[in-house]
Short mmCIF file of C-alpha atoms in Angstrom, two decimals:
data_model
loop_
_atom_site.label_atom_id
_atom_site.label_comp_id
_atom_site.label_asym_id
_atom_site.label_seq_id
_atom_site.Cartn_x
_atom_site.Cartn_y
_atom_site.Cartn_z
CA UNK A 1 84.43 161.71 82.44
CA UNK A 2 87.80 160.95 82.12
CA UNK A 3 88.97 157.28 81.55
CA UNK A 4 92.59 157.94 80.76
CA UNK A 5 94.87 159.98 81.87
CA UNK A 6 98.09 161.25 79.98
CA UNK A 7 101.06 162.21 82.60
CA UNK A 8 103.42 162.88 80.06
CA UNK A 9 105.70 165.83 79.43
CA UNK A 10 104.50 167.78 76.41
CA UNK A 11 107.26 166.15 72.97
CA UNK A 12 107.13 163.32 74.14
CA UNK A 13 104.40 161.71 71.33
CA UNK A 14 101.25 163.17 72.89
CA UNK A 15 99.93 164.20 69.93
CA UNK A 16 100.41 160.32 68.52
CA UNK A 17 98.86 159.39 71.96
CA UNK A 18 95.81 161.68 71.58
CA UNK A 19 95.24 160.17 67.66
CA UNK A 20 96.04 156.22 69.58
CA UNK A 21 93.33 157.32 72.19
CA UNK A 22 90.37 158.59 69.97
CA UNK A 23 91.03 155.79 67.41
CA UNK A 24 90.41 153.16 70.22
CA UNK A 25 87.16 154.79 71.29
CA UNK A 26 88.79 157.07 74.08
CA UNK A 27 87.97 160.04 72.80
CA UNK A 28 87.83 162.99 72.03
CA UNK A 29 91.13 163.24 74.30
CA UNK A 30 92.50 166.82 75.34
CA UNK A 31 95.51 168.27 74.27
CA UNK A 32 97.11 171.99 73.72
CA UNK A 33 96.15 171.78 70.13
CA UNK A 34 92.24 171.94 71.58
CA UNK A 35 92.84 175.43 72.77
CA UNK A 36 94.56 176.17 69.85
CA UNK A 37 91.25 175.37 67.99
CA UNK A 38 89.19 176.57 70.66
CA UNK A 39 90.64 179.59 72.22
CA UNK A 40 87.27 179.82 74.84
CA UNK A 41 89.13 177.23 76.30
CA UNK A 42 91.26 179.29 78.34
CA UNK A 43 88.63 180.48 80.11
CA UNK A 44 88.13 176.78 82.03
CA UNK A 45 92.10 177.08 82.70
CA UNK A 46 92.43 180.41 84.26
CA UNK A 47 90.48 179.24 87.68
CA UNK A 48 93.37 175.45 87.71
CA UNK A 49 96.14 177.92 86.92
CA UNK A 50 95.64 180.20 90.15
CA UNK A 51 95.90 176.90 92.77
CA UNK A 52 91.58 177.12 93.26
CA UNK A 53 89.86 173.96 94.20
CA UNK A 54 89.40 172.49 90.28
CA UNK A 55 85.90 171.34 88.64
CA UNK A 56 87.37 169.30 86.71
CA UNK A 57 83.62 167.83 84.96
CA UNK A 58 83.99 171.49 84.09
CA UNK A 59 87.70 171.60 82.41
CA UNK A 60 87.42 168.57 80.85
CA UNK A 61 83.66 168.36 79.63
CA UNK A 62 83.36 166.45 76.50
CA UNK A 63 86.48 164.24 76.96
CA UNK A 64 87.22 160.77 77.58
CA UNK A 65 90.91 161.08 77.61
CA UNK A 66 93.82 163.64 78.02
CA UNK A 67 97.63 164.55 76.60
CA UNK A 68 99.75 167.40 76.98
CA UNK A 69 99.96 170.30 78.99
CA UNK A 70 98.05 171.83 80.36
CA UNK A 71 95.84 168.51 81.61
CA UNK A 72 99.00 166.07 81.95
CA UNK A 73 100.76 168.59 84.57
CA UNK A 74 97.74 168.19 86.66
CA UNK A 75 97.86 164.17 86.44
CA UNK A 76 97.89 164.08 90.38
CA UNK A 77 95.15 165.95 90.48
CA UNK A 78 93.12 164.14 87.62
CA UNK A 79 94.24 160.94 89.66
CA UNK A 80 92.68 161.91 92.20
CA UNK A 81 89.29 163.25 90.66
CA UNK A 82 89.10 160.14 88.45
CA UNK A 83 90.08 157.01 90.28
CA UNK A 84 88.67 154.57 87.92
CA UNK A 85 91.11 156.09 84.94
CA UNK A 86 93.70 154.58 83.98
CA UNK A 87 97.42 157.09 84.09
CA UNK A 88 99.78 156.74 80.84
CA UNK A 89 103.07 158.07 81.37
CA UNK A 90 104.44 158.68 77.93
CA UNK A 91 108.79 158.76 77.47
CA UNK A 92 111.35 158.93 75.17
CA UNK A 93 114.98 159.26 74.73
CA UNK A 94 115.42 162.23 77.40
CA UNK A 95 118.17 164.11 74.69
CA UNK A 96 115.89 163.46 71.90
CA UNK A 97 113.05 165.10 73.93
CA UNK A 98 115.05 168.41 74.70
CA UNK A 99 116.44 168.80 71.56
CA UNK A 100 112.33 168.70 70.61
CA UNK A 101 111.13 170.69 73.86
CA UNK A 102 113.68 173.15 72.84
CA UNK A 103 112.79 173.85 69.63
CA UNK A 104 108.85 173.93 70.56
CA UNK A 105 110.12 176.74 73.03
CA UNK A 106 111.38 178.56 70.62
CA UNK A 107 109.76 178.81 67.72
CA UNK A 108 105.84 179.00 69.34
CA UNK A 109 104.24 181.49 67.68
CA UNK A 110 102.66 183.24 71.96
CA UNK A 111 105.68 186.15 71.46
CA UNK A 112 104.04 187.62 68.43
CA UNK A 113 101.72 190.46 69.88
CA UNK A 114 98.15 189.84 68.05
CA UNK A 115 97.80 192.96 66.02
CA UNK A 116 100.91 191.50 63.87
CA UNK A 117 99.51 188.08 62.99
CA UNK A 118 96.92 187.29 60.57
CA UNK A 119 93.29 188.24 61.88
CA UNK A 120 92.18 184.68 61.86
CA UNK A 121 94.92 183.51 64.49
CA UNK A 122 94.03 186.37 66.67
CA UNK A 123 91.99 185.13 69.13
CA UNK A 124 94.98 182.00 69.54
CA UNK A 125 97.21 184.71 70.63
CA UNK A 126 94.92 186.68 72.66
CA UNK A 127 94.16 183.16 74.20
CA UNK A 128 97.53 181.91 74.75
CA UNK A 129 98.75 185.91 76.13
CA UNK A 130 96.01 184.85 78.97
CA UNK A 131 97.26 181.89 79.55
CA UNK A 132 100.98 183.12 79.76
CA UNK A 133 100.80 183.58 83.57
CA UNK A 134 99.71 179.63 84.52
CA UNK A 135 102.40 178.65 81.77
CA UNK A 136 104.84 180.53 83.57
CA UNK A 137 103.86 178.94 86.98
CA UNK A 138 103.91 175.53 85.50
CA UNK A 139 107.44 175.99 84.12
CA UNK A 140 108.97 177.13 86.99
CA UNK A 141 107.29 174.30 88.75
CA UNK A 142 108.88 172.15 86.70
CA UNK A 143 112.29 173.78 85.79
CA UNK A 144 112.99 175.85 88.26
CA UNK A 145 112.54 179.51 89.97
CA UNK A 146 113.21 182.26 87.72
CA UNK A 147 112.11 180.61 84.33
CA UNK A 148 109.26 181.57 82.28
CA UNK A 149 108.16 180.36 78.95
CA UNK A 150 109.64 183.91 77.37
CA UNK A 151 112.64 182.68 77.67
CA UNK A 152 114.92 180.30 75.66
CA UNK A 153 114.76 176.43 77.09
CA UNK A 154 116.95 175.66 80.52
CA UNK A 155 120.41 173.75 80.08
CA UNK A 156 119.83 170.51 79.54
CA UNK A 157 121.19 168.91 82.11
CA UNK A 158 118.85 170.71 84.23
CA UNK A 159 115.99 170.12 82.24
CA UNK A 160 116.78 166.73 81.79
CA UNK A 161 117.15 165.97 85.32
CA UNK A 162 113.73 167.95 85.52
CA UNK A 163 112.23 164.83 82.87
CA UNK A 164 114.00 162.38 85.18
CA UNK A 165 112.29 163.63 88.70
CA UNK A 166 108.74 163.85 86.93
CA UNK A 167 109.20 160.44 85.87
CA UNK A 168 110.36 159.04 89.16
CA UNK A 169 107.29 160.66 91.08
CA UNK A 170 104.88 159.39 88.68
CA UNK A 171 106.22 156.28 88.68
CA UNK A 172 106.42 156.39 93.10
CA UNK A 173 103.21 157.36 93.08
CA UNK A 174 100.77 155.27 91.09
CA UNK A 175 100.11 151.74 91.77
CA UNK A 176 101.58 149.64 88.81
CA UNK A 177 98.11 148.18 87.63
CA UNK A 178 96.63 152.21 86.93
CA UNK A 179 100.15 153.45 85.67
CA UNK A 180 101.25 152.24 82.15
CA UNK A 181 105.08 153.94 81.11
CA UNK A 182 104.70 153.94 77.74
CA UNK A 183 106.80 154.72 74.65
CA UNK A 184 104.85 155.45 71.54
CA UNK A 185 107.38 153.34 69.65
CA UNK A 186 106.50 150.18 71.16
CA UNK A 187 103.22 150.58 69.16
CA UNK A 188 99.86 149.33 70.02
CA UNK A 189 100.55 145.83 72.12
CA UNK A 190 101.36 147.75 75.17
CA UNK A 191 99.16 149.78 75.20
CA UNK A 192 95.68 148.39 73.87
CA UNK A 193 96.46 145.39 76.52
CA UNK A 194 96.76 147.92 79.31
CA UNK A 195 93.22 149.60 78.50
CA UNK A 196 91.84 146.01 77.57
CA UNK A 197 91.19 147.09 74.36
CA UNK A 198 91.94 145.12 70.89
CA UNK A 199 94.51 146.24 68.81
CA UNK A 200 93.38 147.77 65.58
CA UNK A 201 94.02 145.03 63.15
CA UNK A 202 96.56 146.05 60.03
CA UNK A 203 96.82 149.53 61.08
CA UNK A 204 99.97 150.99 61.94
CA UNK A 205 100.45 152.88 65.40
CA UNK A 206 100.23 156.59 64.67
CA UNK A 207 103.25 158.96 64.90
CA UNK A 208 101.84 162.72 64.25
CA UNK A 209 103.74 165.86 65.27
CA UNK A 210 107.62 165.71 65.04
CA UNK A 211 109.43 169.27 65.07
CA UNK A 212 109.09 169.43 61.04
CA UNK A 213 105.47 169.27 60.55
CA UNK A 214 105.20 171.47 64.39
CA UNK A 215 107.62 173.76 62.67
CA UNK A 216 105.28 174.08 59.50
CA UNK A 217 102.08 174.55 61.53
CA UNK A 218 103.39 177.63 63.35
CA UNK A 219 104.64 179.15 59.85
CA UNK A 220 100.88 178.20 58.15
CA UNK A 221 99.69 179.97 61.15
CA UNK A 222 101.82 182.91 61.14
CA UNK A 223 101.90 183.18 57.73
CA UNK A 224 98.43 182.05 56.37
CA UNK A 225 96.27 182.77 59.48
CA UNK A 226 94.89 179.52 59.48
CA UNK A 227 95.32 176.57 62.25
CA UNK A 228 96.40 173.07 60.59
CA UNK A 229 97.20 169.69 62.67
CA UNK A 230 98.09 166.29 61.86
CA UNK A 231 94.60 165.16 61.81
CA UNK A 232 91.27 166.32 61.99
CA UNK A 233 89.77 166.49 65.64
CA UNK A 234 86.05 164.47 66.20
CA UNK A 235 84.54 168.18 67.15
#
């Protein structure tokens, strides 16, 4: 069951915030990188994606805690099915987040038709090729008819106004003692006092996944066939 709940656009430190999460005992926390490592995942997405009525016991079995699309662009949702969790909105800079979100749009490895790529990163692609369509919906959602994660990021004045309007809603819509906006810079204060947690004592707050290493994980994938993150996941 889900204790806390990441509302968060995707490059905007969720992978720091899934390491925070699992290192203060809320985890293992979903992310994309889990179906990444565990391509049968797609298979408790495909049912969310088409707008059906969501077990979400089901999608999110095994986890305390969630980051990242796909599970943060359901936070309403997971809200809703989880009223006990606590909702962390994570933000940054809004140019310094395109000029990431960009770059994660177009360099991801989902264009590269599976009989190309190593054998071992097959069944990602084949995963993520299913998972295309509910992408697709979830962008246009977001930035607008017409867009679809084929294609290069929107202008960003349109996808930053896109960042702005998620954040407003998010912020509208939560009560201000479940919702904690939270930038991964401020380190562990904020957030450890929001979960009533203690703050790990001597250990710096982590920051995983800027575009370099990203980049470097796509080309070990592409490249090497083999799947490398910042860290090693609990399962």
């Amino acid at each position: 069951m889900l204790k806390v709940i990441g509302a968060g656009f995707p490059r905007t430190g969720t992978m720091s915030m899934k390491a925070a999460l699992e290192r203060l005992g809320f985890g293992p926390c979903y992310h994309m990188v889990e179906v990444l490592a565990h391509p049968d995942h797609v298979d408790r997405w495909l049912s969310v994606g088409t707008g059906a009525s969501a077990d979400w016991d089901r999608v999110l079995e095994g986890y305390a805690s969630s980051q990242d699309w796909p599970s943060s662009y359901f936070w309403r949702e997971l809200s809703e099915a989880y009223p006990e969790a606590k909702v962390v909105l994570t933000v940054r800079d809004p140019h310094h987040w395109y000029l990431s979100f960009r770059m994660l749009i177009s360099r991801r490895p989902g264009g590269i038709p599976p009989e190309q790529a190593p054998e071992a990163v097959r069944p990602v692609l084949v995963a993520m090729q299913r998972m295309r369509p509910m992408l697709d919906r979830m962008g246009q959602d977001v930035f607008g008819a017409g867009w679809h994660m084929g294609q290069d990021m929107p202008d960003e004045d349109r996808a930053v106004k896109a960042y702005h309007r998620h954040v407003a809603t998010v912020r509208e819509s939560l009560p201000e003692d479940r919702l904690l906006v939270f930038d991964v810079r401020r380190g562990w204060d904020p957030l450890c006092g929001f979960l009533g947690v203690e703050p790990p004592t001597g250990e710096p707050f982590p920051h995983l996944n800027d575009s370099a290493s990203l980049q470097r994980m796509f080309d070990r994938m592409m490249t090497e066939g083999r799947l490398s993150f910042p860290f090693e996941a609990d399962h």
